[in-house]
XYZ file of C-alpha atoms in Angstrom:
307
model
C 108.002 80.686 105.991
C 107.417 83.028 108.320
C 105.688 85.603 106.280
C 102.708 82.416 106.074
C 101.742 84.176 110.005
C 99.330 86.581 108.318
C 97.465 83.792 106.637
C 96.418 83.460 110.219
C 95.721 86.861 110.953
C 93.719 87.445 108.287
C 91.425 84.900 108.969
C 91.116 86.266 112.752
C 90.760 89.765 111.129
C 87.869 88.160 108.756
C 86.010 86.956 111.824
C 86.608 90.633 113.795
C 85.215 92.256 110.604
C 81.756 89.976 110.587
C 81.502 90.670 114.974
C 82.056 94.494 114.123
C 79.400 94.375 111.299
C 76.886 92.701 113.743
C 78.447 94.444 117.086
C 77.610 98.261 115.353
C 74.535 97.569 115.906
C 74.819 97.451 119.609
C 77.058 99.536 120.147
C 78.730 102.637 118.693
C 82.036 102.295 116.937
C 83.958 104.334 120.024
C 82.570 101.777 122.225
C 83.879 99.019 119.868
C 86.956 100.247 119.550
C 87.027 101.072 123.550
C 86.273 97.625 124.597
C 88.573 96.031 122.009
C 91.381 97.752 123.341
C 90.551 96.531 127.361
C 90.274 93.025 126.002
C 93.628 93.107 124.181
C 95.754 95.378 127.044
C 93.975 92.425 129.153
C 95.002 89.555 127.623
C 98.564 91.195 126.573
C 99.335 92.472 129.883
C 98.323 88.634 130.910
C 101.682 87.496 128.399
C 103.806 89.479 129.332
C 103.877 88.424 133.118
C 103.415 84.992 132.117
C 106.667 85.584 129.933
C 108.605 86.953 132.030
C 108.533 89.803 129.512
C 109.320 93.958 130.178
C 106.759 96.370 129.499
C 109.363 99.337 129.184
C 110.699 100.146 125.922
C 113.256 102.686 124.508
C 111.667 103.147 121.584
C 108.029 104.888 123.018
C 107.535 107.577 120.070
C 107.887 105.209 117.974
C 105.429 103.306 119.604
C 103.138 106.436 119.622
C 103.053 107.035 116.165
C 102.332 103.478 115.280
C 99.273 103.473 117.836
C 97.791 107.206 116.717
C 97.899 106.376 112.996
C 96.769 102.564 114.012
C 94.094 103.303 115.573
C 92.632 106.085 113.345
C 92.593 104.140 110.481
C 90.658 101.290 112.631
C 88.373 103.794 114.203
C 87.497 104.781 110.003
C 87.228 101.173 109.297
C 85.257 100.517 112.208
C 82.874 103.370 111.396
C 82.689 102.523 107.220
C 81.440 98.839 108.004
C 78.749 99.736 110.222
C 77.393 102.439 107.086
C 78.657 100.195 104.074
C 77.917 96.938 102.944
C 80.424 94.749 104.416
C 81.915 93.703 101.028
C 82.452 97.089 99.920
C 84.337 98.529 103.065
C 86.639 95.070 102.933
C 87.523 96.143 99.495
C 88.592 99.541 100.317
C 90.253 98.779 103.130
C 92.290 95.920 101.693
C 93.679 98.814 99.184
C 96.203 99.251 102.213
C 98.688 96.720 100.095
C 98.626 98.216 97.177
C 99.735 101.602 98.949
C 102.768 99.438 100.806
C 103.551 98.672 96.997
C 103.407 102.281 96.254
C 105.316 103.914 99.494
C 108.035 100.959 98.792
C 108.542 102.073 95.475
C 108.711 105.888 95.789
C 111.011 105.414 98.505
C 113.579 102.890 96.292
C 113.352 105.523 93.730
C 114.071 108.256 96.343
C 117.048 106.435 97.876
C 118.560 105.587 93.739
C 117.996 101.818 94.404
C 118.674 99.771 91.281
C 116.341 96.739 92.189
C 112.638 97.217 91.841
C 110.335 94.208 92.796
C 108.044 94.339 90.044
C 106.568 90.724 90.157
C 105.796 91.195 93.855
C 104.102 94.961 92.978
C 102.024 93.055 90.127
C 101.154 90.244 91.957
C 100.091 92.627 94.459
C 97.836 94.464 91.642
C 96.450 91.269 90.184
C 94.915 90.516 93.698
C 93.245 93.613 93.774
C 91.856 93.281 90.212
C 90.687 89.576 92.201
C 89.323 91.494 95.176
C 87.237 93.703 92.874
C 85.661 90.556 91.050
C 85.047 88.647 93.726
C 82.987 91.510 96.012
C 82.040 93.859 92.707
C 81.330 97.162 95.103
C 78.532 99.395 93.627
C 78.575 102.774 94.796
C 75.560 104.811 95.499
C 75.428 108.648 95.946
C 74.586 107.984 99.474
C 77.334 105.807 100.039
C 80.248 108.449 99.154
C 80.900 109.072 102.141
C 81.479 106.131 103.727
C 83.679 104.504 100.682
C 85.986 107.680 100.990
C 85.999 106.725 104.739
C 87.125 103.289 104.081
C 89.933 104.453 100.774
C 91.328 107.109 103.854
C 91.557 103.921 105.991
C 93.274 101.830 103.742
C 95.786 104.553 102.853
C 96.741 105.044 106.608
C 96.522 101.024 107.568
C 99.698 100.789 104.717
C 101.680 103.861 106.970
C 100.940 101.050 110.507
C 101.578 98.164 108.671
C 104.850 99.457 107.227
C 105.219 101.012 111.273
C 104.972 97.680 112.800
C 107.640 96.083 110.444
C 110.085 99.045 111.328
C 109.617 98.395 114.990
C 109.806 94.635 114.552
C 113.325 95.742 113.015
C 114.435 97.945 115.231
C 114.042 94.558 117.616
C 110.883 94.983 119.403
C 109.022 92.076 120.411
C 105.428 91.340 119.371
C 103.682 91.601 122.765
C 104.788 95.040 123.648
C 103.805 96.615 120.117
C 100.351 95.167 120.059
C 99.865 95.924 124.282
C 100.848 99.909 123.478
C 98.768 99.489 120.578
C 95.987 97.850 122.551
C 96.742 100.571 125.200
C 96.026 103.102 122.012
C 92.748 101.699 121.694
C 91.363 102.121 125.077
C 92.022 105.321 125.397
C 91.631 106.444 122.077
C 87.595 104.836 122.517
C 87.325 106.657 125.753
C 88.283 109.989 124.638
C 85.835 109.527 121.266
C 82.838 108.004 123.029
C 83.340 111.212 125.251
C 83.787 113.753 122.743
C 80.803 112.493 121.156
C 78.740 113.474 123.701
C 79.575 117.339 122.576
C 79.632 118.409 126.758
C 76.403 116.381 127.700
C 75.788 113.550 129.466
C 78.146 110.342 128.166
C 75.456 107.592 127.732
C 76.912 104.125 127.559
C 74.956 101.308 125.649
C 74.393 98.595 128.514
C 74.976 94.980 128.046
C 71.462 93.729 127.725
C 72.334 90.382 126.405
C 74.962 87.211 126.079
C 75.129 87.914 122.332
C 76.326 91.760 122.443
C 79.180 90.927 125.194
C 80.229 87.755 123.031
C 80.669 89.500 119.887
C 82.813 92.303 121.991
C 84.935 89.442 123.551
C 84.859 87.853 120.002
C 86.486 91.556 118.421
C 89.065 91.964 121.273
C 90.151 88.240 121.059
C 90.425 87.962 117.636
C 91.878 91.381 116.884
C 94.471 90.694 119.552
C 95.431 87.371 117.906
C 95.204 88.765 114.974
C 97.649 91.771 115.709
C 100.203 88.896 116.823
C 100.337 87.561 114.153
C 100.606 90.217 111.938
C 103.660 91.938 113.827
C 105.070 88.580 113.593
C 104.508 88.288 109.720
C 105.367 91.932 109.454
C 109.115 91.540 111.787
C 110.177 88.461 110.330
C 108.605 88.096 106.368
C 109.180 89.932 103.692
C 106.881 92.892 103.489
C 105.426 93.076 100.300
C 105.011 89.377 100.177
C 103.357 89.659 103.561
C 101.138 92.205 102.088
C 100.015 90.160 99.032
C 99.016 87.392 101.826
C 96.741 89.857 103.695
C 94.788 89.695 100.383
C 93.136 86.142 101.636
C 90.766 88.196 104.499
C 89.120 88.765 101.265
C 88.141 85.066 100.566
C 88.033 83.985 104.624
C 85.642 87.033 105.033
C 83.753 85.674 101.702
C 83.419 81.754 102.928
C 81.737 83.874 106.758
C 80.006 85.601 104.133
C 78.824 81.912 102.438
C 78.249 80.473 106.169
C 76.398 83.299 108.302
C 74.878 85.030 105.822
C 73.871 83.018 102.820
C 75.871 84.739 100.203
C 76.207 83.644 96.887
C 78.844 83.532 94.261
C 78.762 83.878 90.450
C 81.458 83.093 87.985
C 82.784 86.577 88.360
C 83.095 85.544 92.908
C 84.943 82.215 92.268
C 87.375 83.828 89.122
C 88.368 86.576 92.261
C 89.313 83.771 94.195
C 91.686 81.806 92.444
C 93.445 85.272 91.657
C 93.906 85.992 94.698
C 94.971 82.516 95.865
C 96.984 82.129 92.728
C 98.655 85.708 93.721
C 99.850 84.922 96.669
C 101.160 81.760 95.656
C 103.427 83.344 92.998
C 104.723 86.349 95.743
C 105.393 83.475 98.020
C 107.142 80.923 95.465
C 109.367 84.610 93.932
C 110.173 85.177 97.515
C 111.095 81.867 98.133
C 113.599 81.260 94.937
C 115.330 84.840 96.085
C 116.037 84.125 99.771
C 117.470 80.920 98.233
C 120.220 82.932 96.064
C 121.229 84.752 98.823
C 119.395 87.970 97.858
C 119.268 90.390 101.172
C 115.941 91.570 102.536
C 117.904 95.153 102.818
C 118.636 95.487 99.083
C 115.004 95.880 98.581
C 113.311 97.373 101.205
C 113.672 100.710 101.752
C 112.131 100.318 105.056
C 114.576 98.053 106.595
C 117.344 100.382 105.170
C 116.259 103.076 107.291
C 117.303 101.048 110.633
């Protein structure tokens, strides 16, 4: 099934997510997001001459709007990781599914459509209920910020995922939406790490050591594959079934967790688990038993409607 492709990305999105944490250390998150964005145009660039591909598109607003929202809500989730505990900005930012859920609703409501997906739009709800056992995010006053940070990202991760599956619709291949979104990156880091400056001197952070340039190469690659995948999952799957799978970063991030950092799970950690596995098992089986009866993707998504 092809919507199984973000099982893959979110494990390559788990490992970008424990780089970043260590990375923001090192560097600042415009720098992050600066050099993940030369890795990816890099290695993207690199396909699409291997392929035989086209870098010119008819669809470049399109593109645009994908890449500005895309990369803002990175550029939050970047930021809200390097100030929160890692577990607590994952859980935030996974919230982006449950707004899909939400913006695919409204808008089959908006449009009079008879069929509402409610099994997928619970499943979707049980894995957050399994998200919030398994990390249990405690919120201190001087954390407010930052968790409003990440809920801001989440919200505006949902508008680019649901972007990506329109252009994947409207026909365009993988490699050119995550190269203009790669593209997006670059010179969205650039323009921040300059800004920040405020008119003085831009100070870069040099490369003093093996271990800060690997865990950049480590974001860019990752994020990169990872954004493959996705657009893949996105283009071809079944969207909200896609999103209920982006629920297992939660549990690959949690094993990195396990490995790297000696974390340790009660009853509550292991009970978030198999709901979240269990979820996505039951989105994927519904799916599964309606593409067999013949039920159209474009009776149900309002998204796919609109092309």
């Amino acid at each position: 099934m092809q919507s199984l492709w973000m099982l893959f990305a979110s494990f390559m999105f788990a490992i970008m997510g424990v780089c970043v944490k260590l990375a923001s250390d090192l560097y600042s998150t415009s720098e992050i997001v600066m050099y993940r964005g030369i890795i990816g145009t890099t290695i993207m660039t690199c396909t699409v001459l291997y392929q035989g591909g086209s870098f010119k598109t008819s669809m470049p607003l399109q593109h645009l709007w994908r890449g500005v929202v895309g990369v803002v809500a990175l550029w939050l989730w970047f930021y809200a990781i390097s100030i929160l505990p890692l577990a607590t900005a994952m859980t935030l930012n996974y919230m982006a599914p449950i707004w899909i859920a939400v913006i695919l609703l409204v808008g089959g409501w908006w449009k009079g459509m008879a069929q509402v997906e409610w099994p997928l739009t619970v499943a979707i709800a049980m894995s957050f209920v399994g998200v919030t056992l398994l990390l249990q995010p405690v919120f201190e006053t001087d954390q407010a910020a930052g968790a409003i940070t990440a809920l801001v990202s989440g919200m505006l991760s949902a508008l680019a995922y649901l972007q990506v599956r329109k252009l994947g619709l409207l026909g365009e291949p993988e490699y050119r939406v995550v190269l203009y979104f790669s593209i997006v990156n670059f010179l969205a880091g650039v323009i921040g790490h300059v800004a920040s400056a405020g008119g003085g001197p831009v100070v870069w952070h040099a490369h003093t050591s093996a271990y800060g340039v690997g865990l950049l190469a480590a974001i860019g690659l990752c994020a990169t594959m990872a954004q493959v995948a996705m657009t893949r999952a996105y283009r071809l799957g079944k969207t909200l079934v896609v999103a209920n799978l982006q629920y297992t970063g939660i549990v690959f991030s949690s094993f990195w967790g396990v490995v790297i950092f000696g974390d340790l799970f009660d009853w509550h950690g292991w009970l978030g688990i198999g709901i979240i596995l269990a979820s996505g098992l039951a989105a994927t089986y519904y799916n599964t038993r309606k593409t067999a009866r013949g039920v159209a993707v474009e009776r149900t998504d309002p998204i796919a409607s609109e092309v």
